Short mmCIF file of C-alpha atoms and ligand atoms in Angstrom, two decimals:
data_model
loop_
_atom_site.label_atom_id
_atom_site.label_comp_id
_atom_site.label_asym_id
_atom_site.label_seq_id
_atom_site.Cartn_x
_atom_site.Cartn_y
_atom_site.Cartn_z
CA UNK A 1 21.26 25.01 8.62
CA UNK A 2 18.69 22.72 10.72
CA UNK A 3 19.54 19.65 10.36
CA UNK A 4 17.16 16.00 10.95
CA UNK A 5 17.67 12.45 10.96
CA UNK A 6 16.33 10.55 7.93
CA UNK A 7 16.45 6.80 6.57
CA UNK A 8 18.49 7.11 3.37
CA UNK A 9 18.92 4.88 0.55
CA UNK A 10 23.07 4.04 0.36
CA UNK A 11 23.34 1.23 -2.25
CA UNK A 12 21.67 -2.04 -2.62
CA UNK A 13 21.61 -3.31 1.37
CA UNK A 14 22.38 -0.23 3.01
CA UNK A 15 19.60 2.04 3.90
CA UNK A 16 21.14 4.08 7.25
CA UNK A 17 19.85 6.31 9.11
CA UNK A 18 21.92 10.22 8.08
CA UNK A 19 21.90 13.77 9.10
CA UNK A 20 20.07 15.99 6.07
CA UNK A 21 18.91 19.33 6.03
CA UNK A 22 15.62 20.03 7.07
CA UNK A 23 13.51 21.16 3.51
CA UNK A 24 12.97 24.83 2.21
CA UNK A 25 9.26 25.28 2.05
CA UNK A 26 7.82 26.01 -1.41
CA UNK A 27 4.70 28.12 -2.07
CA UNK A 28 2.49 25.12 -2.76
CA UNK A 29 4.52 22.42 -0.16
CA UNK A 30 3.72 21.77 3.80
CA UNK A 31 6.12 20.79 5.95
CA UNK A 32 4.84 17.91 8.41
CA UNK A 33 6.95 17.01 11.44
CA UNK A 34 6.27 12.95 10.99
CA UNK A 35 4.81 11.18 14.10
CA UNK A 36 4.52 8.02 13.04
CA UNK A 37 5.48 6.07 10.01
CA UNK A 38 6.33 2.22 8.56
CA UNK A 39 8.11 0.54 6.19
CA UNK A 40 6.53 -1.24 3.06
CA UNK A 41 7.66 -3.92 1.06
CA UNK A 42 8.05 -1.84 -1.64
CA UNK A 43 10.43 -0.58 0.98
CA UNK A 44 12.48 -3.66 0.91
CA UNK A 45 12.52 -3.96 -2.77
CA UNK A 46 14.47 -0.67 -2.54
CA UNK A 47 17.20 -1.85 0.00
CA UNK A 48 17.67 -5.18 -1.94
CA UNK A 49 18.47 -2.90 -4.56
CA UNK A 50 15.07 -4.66 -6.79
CA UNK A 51 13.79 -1.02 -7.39
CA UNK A 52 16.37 1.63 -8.40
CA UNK A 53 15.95 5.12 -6.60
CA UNK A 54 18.52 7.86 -6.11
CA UNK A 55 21.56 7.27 -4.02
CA UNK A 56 20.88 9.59 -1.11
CA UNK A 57 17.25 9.76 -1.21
CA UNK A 58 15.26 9.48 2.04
CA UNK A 59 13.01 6.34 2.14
CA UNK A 60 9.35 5.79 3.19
CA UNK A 61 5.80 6.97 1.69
CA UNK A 62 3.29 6.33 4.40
CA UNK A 63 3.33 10.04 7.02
CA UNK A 64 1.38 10.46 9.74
CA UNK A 65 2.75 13.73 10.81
CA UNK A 66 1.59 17.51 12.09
CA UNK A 67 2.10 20.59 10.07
CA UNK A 68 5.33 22.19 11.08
CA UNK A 69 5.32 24.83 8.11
CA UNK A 70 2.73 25.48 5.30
CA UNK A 71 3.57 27.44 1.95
CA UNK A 72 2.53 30.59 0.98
CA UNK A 73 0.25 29.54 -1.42
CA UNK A 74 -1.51 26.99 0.66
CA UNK A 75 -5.08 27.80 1.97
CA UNK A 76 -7.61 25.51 4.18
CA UNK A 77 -4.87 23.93 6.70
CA UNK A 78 -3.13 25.47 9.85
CA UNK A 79 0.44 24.71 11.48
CA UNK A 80 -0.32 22.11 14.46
CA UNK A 81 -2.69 20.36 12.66
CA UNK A 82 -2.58 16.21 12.73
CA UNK A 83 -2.52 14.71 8.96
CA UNK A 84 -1.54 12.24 6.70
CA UNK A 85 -0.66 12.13 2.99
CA UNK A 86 -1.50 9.70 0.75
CA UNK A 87 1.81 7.64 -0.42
CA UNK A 88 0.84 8.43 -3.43
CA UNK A 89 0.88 12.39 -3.98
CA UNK A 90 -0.82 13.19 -7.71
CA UNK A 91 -0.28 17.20 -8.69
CA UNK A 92 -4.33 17.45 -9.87
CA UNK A 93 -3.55 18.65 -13.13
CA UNK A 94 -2.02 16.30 -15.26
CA UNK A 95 -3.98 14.46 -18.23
CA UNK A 96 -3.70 11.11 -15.96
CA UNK A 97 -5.27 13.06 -12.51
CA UNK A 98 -7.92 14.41 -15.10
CA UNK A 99 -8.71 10.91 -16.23
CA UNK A 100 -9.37 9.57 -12.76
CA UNK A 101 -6.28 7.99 -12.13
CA UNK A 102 -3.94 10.10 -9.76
CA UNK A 103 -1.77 7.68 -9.20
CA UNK A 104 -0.30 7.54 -12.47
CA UNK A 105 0.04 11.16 -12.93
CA UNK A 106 3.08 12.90 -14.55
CA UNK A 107 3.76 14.23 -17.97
CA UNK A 108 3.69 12.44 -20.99
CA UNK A 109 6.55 12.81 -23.26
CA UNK A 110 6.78 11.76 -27.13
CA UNK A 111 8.38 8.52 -25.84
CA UNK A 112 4.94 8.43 -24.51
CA UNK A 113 3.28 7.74 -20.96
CA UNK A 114 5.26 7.12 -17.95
CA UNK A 115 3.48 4.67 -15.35
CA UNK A 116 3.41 5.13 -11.37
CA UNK A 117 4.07 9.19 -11.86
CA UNK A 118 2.13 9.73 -8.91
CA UNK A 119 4.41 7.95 -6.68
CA UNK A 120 6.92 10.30 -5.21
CA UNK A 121 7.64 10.17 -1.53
CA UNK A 122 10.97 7.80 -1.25
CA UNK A 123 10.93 7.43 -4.88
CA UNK A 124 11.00 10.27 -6.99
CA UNK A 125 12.12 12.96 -3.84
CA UNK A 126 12.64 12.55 -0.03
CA UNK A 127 9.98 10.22 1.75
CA UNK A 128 9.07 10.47 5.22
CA UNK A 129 11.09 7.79 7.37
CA UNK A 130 12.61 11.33 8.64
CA UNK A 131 11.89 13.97 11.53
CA UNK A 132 10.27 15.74 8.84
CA UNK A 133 8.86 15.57 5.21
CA UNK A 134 8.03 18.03 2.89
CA UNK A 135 4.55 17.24 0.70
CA UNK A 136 4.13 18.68 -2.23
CA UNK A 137 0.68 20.22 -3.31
CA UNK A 138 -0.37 20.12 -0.10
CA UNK A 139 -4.07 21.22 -0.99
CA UNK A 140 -4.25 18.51 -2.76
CA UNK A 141 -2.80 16.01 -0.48
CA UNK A 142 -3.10 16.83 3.10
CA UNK A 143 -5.75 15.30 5.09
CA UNK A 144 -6.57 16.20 8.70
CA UNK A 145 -6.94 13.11 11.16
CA UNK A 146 -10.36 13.09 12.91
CA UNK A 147 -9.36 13.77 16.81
CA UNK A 148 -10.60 10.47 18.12
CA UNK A 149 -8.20 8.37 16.18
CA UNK A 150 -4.75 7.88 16.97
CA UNK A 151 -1.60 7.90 14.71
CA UNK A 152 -1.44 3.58 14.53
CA UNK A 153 -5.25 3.90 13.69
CA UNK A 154 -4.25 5.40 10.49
CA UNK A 155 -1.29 4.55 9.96
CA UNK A 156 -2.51 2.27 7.26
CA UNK A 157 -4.04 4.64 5.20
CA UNK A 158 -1.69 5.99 3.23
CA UNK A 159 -0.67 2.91 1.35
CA UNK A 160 -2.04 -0.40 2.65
CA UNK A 161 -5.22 0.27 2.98
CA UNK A 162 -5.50 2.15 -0.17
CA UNK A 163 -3.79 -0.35 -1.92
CA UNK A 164 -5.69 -3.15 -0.61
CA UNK A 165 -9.24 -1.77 -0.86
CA UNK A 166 -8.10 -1.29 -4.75
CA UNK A 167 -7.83 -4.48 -5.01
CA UNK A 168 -11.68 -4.87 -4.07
CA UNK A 169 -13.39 -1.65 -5.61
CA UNK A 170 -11.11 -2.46 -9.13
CA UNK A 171 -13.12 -5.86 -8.74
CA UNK A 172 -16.43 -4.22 -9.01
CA UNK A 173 -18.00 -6.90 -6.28
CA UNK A 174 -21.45 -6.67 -5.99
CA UNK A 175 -23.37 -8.21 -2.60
CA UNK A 176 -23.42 -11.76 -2.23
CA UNK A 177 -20.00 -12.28 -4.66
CA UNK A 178 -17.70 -14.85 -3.88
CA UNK A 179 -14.03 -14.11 -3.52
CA UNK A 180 -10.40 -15.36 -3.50
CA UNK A 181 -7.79 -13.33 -1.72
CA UNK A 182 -4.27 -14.84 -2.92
CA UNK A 183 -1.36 -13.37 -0.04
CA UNK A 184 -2.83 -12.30 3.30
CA UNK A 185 0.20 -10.16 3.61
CA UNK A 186 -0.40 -6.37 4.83
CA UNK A 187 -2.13 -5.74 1.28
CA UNK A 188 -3.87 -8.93 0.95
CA UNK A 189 -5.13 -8.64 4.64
CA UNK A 190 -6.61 -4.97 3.57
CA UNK A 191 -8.24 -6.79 0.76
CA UNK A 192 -9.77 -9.26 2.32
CA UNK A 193 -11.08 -6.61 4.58
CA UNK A 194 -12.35 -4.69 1.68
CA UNK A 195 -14.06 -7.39 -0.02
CA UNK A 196 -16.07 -7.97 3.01
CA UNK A 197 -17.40 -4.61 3.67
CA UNK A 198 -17.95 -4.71 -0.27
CA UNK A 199 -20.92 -7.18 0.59
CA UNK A 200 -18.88 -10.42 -0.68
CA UNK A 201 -21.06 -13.27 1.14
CA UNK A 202 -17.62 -15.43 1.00
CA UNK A 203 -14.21 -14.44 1.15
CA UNK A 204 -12.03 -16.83 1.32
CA UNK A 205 -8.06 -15.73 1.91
CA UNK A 206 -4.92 -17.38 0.76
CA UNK A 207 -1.27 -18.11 2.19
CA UNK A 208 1.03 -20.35 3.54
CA UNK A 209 1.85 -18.76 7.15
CA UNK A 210 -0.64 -19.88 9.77
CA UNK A 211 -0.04 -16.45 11.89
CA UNK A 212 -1.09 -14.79 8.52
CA UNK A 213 -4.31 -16.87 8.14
CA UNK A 214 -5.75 -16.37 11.86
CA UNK A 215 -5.15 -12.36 10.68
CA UNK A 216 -6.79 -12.98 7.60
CA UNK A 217 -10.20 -14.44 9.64
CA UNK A 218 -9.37 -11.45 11.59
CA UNK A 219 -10.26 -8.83 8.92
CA UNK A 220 -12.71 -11.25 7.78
CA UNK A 221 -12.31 -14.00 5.63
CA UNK A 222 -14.89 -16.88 6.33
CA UNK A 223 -12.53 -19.68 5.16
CA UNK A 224 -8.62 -19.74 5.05
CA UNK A 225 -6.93 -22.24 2.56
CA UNK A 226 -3.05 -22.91 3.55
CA UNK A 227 -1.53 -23.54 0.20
CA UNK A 228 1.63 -24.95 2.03
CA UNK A 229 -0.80 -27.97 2.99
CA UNK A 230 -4.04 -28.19 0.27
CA UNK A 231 -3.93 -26.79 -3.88
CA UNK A 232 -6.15 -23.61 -3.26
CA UNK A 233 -7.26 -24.02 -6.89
CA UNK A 234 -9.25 -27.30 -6.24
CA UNK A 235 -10.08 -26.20 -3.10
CA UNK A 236 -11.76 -22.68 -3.79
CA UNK A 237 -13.54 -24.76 -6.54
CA UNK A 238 -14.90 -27.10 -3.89
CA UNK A 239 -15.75 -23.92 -1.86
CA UNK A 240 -17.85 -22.67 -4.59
CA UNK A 241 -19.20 -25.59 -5.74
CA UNK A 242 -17.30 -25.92 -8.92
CA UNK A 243 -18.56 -22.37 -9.91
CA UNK A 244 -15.46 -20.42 -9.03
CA UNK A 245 -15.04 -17.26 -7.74
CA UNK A 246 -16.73 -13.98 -9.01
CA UNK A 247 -13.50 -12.17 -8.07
CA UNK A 248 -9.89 -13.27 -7.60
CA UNK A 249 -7.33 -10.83 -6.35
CA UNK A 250 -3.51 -11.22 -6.42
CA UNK A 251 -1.73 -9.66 -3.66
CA UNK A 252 2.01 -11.55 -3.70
CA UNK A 253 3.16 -10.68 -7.76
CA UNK A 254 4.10 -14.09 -8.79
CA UNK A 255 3.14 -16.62 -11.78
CA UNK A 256 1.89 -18.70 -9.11
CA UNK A 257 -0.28 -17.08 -7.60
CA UNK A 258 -1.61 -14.81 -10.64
CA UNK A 259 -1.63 -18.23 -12.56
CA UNK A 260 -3.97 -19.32 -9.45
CA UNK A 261 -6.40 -16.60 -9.25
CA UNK A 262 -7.35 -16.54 -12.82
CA UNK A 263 -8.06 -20.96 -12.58
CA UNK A 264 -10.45 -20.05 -10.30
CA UNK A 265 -12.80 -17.41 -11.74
CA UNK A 266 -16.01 -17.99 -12.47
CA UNK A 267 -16.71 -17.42 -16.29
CA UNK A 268 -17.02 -13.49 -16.94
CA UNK A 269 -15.15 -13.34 -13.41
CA UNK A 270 -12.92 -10.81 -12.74
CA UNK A 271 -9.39 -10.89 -11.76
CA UNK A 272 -8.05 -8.25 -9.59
CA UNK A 273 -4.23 -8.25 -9.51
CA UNK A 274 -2.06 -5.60 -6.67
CA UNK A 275 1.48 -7.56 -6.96
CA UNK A 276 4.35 -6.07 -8.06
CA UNK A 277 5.26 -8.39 -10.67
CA UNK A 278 9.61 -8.25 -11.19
CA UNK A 279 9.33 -10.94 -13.85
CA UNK A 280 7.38 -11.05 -17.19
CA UNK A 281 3.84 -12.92 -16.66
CA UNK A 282 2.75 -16.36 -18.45
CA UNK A 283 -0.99 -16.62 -19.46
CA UNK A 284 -1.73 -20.11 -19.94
CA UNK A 285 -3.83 -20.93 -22.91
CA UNK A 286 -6.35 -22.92 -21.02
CA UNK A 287 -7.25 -20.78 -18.15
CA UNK A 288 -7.71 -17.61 -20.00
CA UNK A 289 -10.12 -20.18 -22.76
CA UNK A 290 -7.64 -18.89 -25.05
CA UNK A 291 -9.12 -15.33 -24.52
CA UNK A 292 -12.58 -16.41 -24.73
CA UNK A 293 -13.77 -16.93 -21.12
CA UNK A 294 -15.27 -13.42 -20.72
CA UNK A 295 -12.46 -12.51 -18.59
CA UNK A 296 -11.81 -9.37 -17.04
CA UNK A 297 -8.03 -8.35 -15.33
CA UNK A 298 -7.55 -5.28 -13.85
CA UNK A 299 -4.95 -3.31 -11.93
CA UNK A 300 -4.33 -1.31 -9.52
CA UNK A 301 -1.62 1.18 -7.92
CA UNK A 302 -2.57 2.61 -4.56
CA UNK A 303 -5.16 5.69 -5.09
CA UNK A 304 -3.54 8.64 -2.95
CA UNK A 305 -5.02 12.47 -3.01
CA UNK A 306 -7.23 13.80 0.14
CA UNK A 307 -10.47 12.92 -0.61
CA UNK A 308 -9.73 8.84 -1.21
CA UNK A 309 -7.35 9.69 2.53
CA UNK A 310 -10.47 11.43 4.20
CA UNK A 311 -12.95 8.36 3.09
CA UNK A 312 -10.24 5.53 4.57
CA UNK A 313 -10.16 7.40 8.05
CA UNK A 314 -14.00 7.65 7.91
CA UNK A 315 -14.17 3.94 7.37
CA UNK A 316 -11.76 3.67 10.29
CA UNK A 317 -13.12 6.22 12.10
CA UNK A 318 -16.97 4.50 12.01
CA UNK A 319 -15.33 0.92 13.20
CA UNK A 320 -16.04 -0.73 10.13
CA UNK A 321 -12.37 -2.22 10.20
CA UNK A 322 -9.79 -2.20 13.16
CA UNK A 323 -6.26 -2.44 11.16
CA UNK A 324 -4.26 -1.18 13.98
CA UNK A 325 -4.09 -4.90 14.96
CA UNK A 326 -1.70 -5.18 11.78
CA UNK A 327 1.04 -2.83 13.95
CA UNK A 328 2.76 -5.83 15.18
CA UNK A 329 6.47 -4.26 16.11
CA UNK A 330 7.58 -0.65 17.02
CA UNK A 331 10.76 0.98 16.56
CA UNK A 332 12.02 4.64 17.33
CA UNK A 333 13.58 5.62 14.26
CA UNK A 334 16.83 5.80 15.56
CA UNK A 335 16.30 1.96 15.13
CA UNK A 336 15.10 1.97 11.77
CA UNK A 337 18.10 -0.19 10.39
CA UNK A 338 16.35 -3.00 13.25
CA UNK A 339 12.90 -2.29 12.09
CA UNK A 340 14.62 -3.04 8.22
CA UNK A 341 16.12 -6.50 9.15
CA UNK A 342 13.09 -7.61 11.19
CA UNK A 343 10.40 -6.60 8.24
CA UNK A 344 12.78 -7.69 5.44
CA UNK A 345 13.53 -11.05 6.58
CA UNK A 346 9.85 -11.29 7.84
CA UNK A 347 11.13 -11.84 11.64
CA UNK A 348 9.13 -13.22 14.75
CA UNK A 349 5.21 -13.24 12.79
CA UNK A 350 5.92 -9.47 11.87
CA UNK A 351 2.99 -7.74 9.52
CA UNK A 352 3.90 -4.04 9.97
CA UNK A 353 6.08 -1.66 12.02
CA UNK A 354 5.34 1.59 13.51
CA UNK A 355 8.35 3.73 13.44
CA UNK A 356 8.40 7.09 15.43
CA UNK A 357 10.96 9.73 15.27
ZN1 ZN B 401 4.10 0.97 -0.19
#
């Protein structure tokens, strides 16, 4: 049996690199051979042992990759080509991929509806931190990488970017809108780079690490606020005026910070939250005008499927937005359990890894 190396989920602080089987190929799967990949902090939530998967399981949800192996039933894609997949990889037909919302596709059950469903790689079967990953309904999910753009050039696609440009299209800005971006990690940075190109006249971005903040001007905030040194709630209101912000979006997934973003919406503002929250949120009476300040929240979990891939690398591919500058380490994967203790402690001003088999 061909065998590869993968990244595989142990117990809670081991993820090693192991020997599995390469994958069978199923009528409506592709095999890619990955090229280049990274590790997320939903990544780390894994190895800490914060977000239960399979013992076993191969980690990782962002591929760049070429198509080893395509399934019988798959049409419109050769072997050799360069792709990604989305991280998230909806099936198409499901009620919730009908709706509009891939990413929470997945059967219902009488128990009723089952959130993230769309969300498989590294959580529901083998991700692609591996020589090779299998993606499943490939016609749905494949998307060929324009020539001119190399494998760290979209390497943020599949997650990040999506994710992070969420963040700004869930907040509906309009040209000339001010917003708050609260966390200028990887996300955050993404959606302070999509609020910009969404016509916001200021973004402003939010965090405590100054390396973080000179990014965050980087992918173009016009005015950082270190909330290790100044209260970014007073200090967004003096940025505005005392009007607030017409969007607010929450990329860290604490009280603090979610607690922040909706003090500082303008009334009818709208607060646009991407954290993964691991306790239960407080809505204080006062800021929310005790459900009266025309307040809207929204979320949002990273939109995967072709199309929404295809439209990220066009955006890349056009130079609106450079994000390879985010690859700030790179690892072979045979160093993978490195590239974990560097991005999970948050080592030497690291944003993201590129990790190449
Ligand atoms: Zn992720």
């Amino acid at each position: 049996m061909p065998m590869m190396k993968a990244a595989v989920f142990v117990e809670p602080g081991r993820i090693v690199l192991d020997d599995k089987p390469i994958p069978d190929v199923g009528p409506q799967d592709a095999l890619l051979r990955v090229t280049t990949t990274t590790i997320c902090g939903t990544d780390v939530h894994i190895l800490k042992g914060e977000y239960p998967v399979a013992r076993g399981l191969t980690i990782g949800h962002e591929p760049v990759g070429v198509i080893e192996k395509l399934g019988s039933a798959v049409k419109g894609y050769r072997e050799g080509q360069r792709v990604i997949a989305g991280a998230i990889t909806p099936s198409g037909w499901s009620n919730a991929c009908q709706c509009g919302f891939c990413a929470q596709d997945g059967a219902g059950s009488a128990h009723g509806w089952k959130p993230m469903g769309g969300w498989r790689f590294g959580n529901t079967i083998d991700g692609c931190q591996a020589e090779y990953v299998l993606v499943p309904d490939a016609m749905f999910n494949l998307a060929p990488v324009p020539d001119g753009l190399s494998d760290e050039a979209v390497l943020m696609c599949p997650d990040i970017m999506s994710t992070g440009f969420a963040g700004a299209e869930s907040a509906h800005i309009r040209i000339g809108d001010a917003v708050a971006v609260f966390a200028q990690g990887p996300i955050g940075l993404c959606a302070t780079a999509g609020a910009k190109l969404s016509g916001a006249s200021l973004v402003i971005g939010v965090d405590r690490l100054p390396e973080r903040l000179e990014m965050a001007r980087r992918m173009g905030a016009d005015v950082v606020v270190d909330a290790g040194k100044v209260d970014p709630v007073s200090e967004i209101l003096r940025l505005t005026g005392g009007r607030g912000v017409d969007a607010a979006i929450e990329a860290l997934g604490t009280q603090a910070t979610f607690e922040a973003a909706l003090r500082v919406l303008r009334p009818g503002g709208t607060l646009s939250s991407l954290g993964v929250y691991s306790t239960d949120l407080r809505i204080p009476l006062d800021a929310f005008a005790a459900g009266l300040g025309d307040h809207r929240i929204v979320t949002s979990l990273c939109p995967g499927g072709k199309e929404r891939m295809r439209r990220l690398m066009a955006v890349i591919e056009a130079g609106r937005v450079d994000l390879g500058a985010m690859v700030t380490h790179r690892f072979r994967l045979d160093d993978i359990e490195a590239a974990y203790e560097l991005f999970g402690h948050q080592r030497d001003g690291v944003l993201k890894v590129a990790v190449t088999p």
